[in-house]
mmCIF file of C-alpha atoms in Angstrom:
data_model
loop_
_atom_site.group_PDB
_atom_site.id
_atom_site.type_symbol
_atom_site.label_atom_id
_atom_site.label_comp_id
_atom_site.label_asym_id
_atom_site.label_seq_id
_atom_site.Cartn_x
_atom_site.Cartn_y
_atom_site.Cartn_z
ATOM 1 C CA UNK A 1 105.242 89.797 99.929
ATOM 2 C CA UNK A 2 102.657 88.527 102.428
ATOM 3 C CA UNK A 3 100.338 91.223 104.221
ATOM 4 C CA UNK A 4 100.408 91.181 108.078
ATOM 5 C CA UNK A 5 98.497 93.212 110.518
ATOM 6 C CA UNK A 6 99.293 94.258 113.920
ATOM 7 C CA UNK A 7 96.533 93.469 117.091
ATOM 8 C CA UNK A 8 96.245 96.223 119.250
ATOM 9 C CA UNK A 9 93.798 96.433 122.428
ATOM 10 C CA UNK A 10 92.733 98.799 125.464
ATOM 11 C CA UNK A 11 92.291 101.984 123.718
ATOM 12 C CA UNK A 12 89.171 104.056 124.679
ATOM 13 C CA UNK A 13 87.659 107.577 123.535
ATOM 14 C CA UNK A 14 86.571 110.160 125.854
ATOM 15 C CA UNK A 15 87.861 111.833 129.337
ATOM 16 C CA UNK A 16 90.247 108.982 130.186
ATOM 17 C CA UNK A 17 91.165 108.566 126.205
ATOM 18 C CA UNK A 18 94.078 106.307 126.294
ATOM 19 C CA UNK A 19 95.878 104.588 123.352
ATOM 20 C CA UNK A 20 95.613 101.194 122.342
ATOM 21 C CA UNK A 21 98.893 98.943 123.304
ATOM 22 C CA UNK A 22 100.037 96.544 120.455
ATOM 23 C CA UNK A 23 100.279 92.945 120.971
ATOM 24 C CA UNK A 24 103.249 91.077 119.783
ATOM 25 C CA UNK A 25 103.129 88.672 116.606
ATOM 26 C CA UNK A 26 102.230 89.729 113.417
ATOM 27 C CA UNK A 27 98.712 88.169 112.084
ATOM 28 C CA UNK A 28 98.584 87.343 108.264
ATOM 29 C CA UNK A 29 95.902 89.137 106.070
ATOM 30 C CA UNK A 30 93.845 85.956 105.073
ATOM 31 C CA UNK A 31 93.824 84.835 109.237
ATOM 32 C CA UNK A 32 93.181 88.769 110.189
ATOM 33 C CA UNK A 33 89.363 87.279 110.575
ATOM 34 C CA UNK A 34 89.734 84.257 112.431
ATOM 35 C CA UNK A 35 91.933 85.747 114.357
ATOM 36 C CA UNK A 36 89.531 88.370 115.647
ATOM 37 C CA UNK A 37 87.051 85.846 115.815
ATOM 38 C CA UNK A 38 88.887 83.581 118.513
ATOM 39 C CA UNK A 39 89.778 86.883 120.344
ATOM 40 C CA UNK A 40 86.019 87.989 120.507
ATOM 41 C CA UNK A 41 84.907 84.575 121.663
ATOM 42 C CA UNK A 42 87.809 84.859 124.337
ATOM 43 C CA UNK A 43 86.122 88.049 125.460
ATOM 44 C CA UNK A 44 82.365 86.393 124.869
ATOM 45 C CA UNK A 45 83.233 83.535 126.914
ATOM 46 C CA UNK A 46 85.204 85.354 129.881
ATOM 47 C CA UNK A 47 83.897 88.848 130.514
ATOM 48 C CA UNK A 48 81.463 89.891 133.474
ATOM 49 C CA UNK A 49 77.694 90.550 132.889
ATOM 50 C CA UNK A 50 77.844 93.984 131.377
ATOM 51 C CA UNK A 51 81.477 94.505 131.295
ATOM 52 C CA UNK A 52 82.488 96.111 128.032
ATOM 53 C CA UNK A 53 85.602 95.282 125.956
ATOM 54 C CA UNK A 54 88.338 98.009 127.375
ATOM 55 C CA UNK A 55 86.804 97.457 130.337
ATOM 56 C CA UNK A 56 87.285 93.485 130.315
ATOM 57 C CA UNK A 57 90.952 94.258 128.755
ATOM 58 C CA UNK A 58 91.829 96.274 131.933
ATOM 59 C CA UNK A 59 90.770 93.401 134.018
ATOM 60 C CA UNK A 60 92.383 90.644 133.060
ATOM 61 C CA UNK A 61 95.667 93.019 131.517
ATOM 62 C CA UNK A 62 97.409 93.347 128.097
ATOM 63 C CA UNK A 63 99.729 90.034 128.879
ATOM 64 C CA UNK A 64 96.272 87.642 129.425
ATOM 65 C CA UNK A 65 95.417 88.854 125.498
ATOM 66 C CA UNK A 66 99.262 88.311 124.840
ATOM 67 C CA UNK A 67 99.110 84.777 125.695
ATOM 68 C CA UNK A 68 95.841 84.522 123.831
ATOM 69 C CA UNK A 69 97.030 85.982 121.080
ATOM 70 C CA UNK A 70 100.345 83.470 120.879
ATOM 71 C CA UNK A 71 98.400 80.502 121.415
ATOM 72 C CA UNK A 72 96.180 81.169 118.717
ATOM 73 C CA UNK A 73 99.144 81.925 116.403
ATOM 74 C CA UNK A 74 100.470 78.944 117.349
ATOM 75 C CA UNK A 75 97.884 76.691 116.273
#
């Protein structure tokens, strides 16, 4: 048996708490780290001066990581 992990984004604490929404595709446990990598380079790379992560996630939307997500599955 192989572990995989699900990727879930957009959750926040606070007032507005709101869950996080999992993406599809399951990621392996030895690529769980890469994985994360390419997604926080996505965010790196693409977010506005000062935006934070949830914030950059409700931005671009939970299908833009989707397709992120699958690519780098893909490859």
């Amino acid at each position: 048996m192989v572990d995989a992990f699900d990727i879930a984004v957009g959750g926040i604490l606070g007032p507005v708490a709101q869950f996080n929404q999992a993406l599809k595709g399951r990621v392996k446990g030895d690529q769980v780290g890469p994985v994360l990598e390419q997604l926080i380079l996505y965010y790196k790379d693409n977010r506005g001066p000062e935006e934070t992560f949830h914030q950059f996630v409700g931005r671009i939307g939970i299908p833009a990581f989707q397709e992120k997500l699958t690519a780098i599955l893909a490859s």
